[in-house]
Coordinates of C-alpha atoms in Angstrom, one line a residue:
X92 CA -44.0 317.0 148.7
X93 CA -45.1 313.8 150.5
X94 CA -49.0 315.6 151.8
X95 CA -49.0 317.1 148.2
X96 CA -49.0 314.0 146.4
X97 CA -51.2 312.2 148.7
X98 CA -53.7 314.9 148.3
X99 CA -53.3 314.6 144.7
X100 CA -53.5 311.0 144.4
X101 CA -56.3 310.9 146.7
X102 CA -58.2 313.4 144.4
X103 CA -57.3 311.3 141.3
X104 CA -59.0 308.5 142.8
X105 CA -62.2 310.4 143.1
X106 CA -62.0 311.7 139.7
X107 CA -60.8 308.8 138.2
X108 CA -60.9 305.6 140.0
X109 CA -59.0 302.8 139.1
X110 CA -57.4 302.4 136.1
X111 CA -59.4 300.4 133.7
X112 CA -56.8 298.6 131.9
X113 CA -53.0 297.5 132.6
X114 CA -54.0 297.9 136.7
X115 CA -50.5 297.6 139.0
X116 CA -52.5 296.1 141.6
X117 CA -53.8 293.4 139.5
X118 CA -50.6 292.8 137.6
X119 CA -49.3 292.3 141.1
X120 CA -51.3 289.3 142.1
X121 CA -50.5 288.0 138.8
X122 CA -46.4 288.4 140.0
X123 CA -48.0 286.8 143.7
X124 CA -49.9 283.8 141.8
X125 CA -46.3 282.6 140.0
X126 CA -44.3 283.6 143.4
X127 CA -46.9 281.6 144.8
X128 CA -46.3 278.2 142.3
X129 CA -42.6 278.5 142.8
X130 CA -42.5 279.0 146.7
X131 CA -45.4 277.2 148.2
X132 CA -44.9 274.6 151.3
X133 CA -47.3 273.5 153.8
X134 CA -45.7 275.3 156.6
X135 CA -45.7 278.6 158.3
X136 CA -41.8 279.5 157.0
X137 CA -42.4 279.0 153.3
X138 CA -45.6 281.5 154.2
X139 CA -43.4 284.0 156.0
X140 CA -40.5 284.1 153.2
X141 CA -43.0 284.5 150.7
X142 CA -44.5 287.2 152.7
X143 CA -40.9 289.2 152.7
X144 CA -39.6 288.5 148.9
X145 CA -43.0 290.1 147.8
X146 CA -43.8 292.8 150.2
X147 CA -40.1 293.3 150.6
X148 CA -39.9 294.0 147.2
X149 CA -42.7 296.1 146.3
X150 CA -41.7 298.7 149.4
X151 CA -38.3 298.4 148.1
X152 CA -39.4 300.1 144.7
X153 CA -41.5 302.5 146.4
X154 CA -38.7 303.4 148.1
X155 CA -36.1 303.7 145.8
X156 CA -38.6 305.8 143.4
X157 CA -38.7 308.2 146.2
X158 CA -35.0 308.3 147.2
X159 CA -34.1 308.9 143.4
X160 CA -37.0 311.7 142.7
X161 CA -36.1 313.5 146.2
X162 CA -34.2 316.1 145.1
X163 CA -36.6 317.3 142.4
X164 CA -39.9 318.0 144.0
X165 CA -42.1 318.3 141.2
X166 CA -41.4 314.5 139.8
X167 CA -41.5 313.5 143.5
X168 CA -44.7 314.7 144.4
X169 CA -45.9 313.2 141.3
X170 CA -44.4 309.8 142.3
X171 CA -46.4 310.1 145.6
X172 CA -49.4 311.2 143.9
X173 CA -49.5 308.4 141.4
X174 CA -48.5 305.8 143.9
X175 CA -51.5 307.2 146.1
X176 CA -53.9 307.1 143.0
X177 CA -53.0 302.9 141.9
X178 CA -53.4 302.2 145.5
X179 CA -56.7 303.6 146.7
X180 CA -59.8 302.2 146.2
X181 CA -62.7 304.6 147.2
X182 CA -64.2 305.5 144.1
X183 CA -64.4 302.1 143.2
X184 CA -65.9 301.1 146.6
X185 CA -68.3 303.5 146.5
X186 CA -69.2 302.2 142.6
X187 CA -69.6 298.9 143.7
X188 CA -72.3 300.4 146.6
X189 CA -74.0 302.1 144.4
X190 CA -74.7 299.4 141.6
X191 CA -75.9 297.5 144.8
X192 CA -78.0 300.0 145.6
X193 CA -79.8 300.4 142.2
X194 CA -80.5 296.9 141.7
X195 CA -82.3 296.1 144.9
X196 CA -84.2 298.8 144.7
X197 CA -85.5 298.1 141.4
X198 CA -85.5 294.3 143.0
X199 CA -83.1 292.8 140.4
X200 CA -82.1 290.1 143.0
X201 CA -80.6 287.9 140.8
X202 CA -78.0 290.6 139.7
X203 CA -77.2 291.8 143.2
X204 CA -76.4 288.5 144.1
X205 CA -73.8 288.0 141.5
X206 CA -72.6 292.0 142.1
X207 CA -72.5 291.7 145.6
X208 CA -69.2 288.9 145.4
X209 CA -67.4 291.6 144.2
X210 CA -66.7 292.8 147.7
X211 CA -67.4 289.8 150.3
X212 CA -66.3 286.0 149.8
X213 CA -69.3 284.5 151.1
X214 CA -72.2 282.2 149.4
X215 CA -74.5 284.4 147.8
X216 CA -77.3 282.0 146.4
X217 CA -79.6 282.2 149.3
X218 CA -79.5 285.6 150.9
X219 CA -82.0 287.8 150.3
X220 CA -82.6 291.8 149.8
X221 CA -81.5 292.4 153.3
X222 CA -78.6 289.9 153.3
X223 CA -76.9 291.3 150.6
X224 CA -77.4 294.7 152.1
X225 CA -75.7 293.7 155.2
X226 CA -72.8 292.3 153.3
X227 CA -72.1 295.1 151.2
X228 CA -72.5 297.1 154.2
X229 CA -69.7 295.5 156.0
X230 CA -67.9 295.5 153.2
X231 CA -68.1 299.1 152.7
X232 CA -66.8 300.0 156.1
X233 CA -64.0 297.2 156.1
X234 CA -62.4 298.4 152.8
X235 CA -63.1 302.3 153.8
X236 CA -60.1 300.8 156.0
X237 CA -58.4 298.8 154.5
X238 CA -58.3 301.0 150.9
X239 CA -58.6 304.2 151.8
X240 CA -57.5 305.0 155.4
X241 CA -54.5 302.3 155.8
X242 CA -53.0 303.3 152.8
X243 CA -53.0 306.8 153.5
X244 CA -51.4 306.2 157.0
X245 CA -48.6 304.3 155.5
X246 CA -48.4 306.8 152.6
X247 CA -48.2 309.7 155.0
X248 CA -44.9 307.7 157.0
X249 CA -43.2 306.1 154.8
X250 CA -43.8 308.1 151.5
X251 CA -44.1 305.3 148.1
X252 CA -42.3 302.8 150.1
X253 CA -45.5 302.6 153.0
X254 CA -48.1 303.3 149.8
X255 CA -46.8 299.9 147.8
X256 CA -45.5 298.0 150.3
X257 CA -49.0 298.1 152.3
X258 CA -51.2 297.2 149.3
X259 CA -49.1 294.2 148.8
X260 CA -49.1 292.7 152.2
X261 CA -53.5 293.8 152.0
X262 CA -53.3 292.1 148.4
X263 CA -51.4 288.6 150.1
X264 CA -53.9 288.5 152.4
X265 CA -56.8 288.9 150.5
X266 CA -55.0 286.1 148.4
X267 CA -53.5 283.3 150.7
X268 CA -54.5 284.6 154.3
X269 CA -57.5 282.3 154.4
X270 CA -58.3 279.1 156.9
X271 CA -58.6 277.0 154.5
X272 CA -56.4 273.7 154.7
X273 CA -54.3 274.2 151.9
X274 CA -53.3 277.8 153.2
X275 CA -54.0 278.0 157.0
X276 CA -50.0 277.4 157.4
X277 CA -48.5 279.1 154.3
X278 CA -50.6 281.8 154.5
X279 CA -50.8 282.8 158.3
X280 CA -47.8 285.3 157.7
X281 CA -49.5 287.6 155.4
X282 CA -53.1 287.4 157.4
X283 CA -50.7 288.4 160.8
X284 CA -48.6 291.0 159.0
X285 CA -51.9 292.8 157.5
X286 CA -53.4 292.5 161.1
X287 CA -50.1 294.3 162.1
X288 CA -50.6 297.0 159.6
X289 CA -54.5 297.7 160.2
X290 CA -54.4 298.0 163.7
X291 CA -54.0 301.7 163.6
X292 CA -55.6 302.6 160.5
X293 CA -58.7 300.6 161.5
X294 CA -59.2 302.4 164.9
X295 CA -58.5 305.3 163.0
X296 CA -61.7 304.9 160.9
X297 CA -63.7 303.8 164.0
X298 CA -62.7 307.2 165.7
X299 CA -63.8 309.3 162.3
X300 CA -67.0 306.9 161.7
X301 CA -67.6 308.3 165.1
X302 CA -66.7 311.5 165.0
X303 CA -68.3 311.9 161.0
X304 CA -71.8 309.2 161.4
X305 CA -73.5 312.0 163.5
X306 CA -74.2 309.2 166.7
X307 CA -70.8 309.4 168.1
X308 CA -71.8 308.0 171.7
X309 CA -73.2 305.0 169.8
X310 CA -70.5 304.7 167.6
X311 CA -68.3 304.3 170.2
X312 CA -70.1 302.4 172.7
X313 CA -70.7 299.6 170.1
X314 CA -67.2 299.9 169.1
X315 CA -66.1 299.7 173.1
X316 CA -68.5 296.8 173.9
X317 CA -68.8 294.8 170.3
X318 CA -65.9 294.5 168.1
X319 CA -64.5 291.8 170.4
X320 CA -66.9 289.6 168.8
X321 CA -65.5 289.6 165.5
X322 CA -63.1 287.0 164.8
X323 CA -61.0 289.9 162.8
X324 CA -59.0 292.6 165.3
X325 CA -59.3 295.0 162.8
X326 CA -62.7 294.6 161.1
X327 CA -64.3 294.7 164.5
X328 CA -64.0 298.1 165.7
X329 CA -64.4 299.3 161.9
X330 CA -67.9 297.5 161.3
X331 CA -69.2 298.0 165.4
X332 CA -68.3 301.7 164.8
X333 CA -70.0 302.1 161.2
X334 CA -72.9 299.6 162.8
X335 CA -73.6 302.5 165.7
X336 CA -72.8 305.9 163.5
X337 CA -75.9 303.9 161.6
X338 CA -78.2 303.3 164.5
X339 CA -78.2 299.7 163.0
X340 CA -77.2 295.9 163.9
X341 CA -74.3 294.0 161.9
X342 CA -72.7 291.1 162.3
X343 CA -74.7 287.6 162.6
X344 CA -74.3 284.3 160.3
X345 CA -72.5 284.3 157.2
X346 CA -71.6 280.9 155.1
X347 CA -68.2 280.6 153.7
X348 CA -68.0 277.9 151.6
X349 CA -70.3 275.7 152.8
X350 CA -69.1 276.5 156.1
X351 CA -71.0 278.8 158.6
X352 CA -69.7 281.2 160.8
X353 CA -71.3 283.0 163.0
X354 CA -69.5 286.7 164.0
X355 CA -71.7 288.0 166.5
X356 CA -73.7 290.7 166.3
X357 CA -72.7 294.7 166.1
X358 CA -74.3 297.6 167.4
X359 CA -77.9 298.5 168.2
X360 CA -81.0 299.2 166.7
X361 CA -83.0 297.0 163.4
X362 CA -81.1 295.0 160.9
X363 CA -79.9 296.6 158.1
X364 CA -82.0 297.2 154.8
X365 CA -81.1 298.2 151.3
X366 CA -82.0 302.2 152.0
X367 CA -78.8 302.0 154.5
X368 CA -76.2 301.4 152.0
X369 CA -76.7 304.9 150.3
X370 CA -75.6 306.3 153.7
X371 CA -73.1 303.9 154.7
X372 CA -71.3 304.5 151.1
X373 CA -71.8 308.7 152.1
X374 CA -70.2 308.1 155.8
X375 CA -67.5 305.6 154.1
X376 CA -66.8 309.3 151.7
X377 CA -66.8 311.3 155.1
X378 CA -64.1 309.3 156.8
X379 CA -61.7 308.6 153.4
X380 CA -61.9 312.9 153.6
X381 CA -61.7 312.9 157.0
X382 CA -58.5 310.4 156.6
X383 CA -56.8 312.4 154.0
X384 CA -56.8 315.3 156.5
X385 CA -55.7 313.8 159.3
X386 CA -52.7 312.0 158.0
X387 CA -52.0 315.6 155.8
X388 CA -52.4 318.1 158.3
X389 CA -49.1 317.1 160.4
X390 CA -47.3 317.5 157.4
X391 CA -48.5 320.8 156.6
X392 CA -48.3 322.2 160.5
X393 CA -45.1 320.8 160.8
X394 CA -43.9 322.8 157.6
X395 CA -45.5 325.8 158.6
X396 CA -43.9 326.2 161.7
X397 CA -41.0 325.5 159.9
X398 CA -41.5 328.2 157.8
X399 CA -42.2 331.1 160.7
X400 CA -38.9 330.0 162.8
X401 CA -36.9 330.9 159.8

């Protein structure tokens, strides 16, 4: 039931991305941003009980949705499916890639700069052509992770309960795990608990943008010697492994801000350009596949040998 529904959610994404209107995941950050207002102290233990009541929450529908639908498999592999579908984000990744794409090619730089703080948080104004197609890039093969593998590995252990409960500790981070000095305390228990739920989905896209990018001994090797020098645990293997299965350097300056902060470089060969991003977004489908088979096929083996001992 479980590898059903995640196959079928995962397929609904594709088809359909996110939903245009009414959007769980948005109406959840609106549920964070009052939690927020009522809960917030300068200090790490407001942070980690804000942390618990929302994450704790959401994973506690998820699972109780499950528990309740168990015994009737149909409606329970649709709960899986649809949980997998509101979650995901690869359609949309890939959207956001591909508008990229198409306006610096036709060198609409004005409009990529305003499309490409869709997916990264830093300044915009000054980069140019090649700037922005590093940083939608990076983007690309951080998400791949963070939407599309990590919330199939959760989904594929702890059913509705891993799908929901993952995207909201990913959406607290994105919200109040920042250094900043209003949130550096109160939000350092979401940024760590993400980090604790990334660290094997992220290797797990290294080892497919490895194993899928065609340059698997680069991949690897930039992975191995590189993604030390990001400051994120997670985001480092993912962009050093994408950066070799490219044959091309990441990493470097990037202003947050008004604050610059320089995350080393990544991988080998020239700096990125805006014909990479049409093959970054293709290797960012190859792994969310590759992900979907890898957290499905244990399922399935398991039930098939199941199925010949009886």
């Amino acid at each position: 039931m479980r590898a059903a529904g995640l196959v079928l959610g995962y397929l609904a994404d594709q088809v359909f991305g996110d939903p245009r209107r009414w959007h769980p995941v948005s109406g959840f950050g609106k549920v964070a941003r009052s939690v927020e207002r009522t809960m917030y102290a300068d200090n790490r233990s407001a942070g980690v009980a804000f942390t618990m009541v929302l994450v704790g929450s959401t994973g506690l529908l998820g699972w109780t949705a499950d528990r309740v639908t168990r015994s009737r498999p149909l409606l329970n592999t649709a709960v899986v499916a649809v949980a997998t579908w509101v979650v995901l984000g690869g359609r949309s990744l890939g959207a956001e890639a591909g508008a990229l794409d198409d306006q610096l090619s036709r060198g609409d730089l004005a409009a990529a700069r305003v499309q490409v703080t869709h997916l990264v948080g830093r300044d915009p104004s000054q980069l140019d052509a090649d700037d922005i197609a590093r940083a939608t890039i990076e983007s690309v093969a951080e998400n791949t992770s963070d939407a599309v593998v990590a919330p199939l590995v959760w989904g594929a252990v702890l059913g509705p309960a891993g799908l929901l409960g993952y995207r909201a500790a990913n959406t607290l981070d994105a919200r109040v795990g920042h250094r900043t000095p209003r949130l550096e305390r109160f939000g350092w228990a979401s940024a760590r608990f993400d980090d604790v739920l990334n660290l094997v989905p992220a290797r797990l896209t290294a080892l497919l943008a490895a194993a899928l990018g065609g340059r698997p001994v680069a991949a690897l090797r930039a992975w191995r010697r590189d993604a030390h020098k990001h400051p994120s645990p997670n985001a480092g293997p993912v962009e050093a492994a994408f950066a070799g299965a490219l044959g091309i350097t990441l990493g470097g300056a990037n202003v947050y801000h008004g604050v610059v902060e320089d995350r080393g470089t990544l991988g080998d060969g020239p700096a990125p350009a805006p014909a990479d991003i049409a093959r970054t977004a293709r290797l960012a489908a190859r792994v969310g596949a590759g992900a979907l088979v890898s957290t499905v096929a244990p399922a399935v083996a398991v039930r098939v040998a199941v199925c010949r001992r009886r």
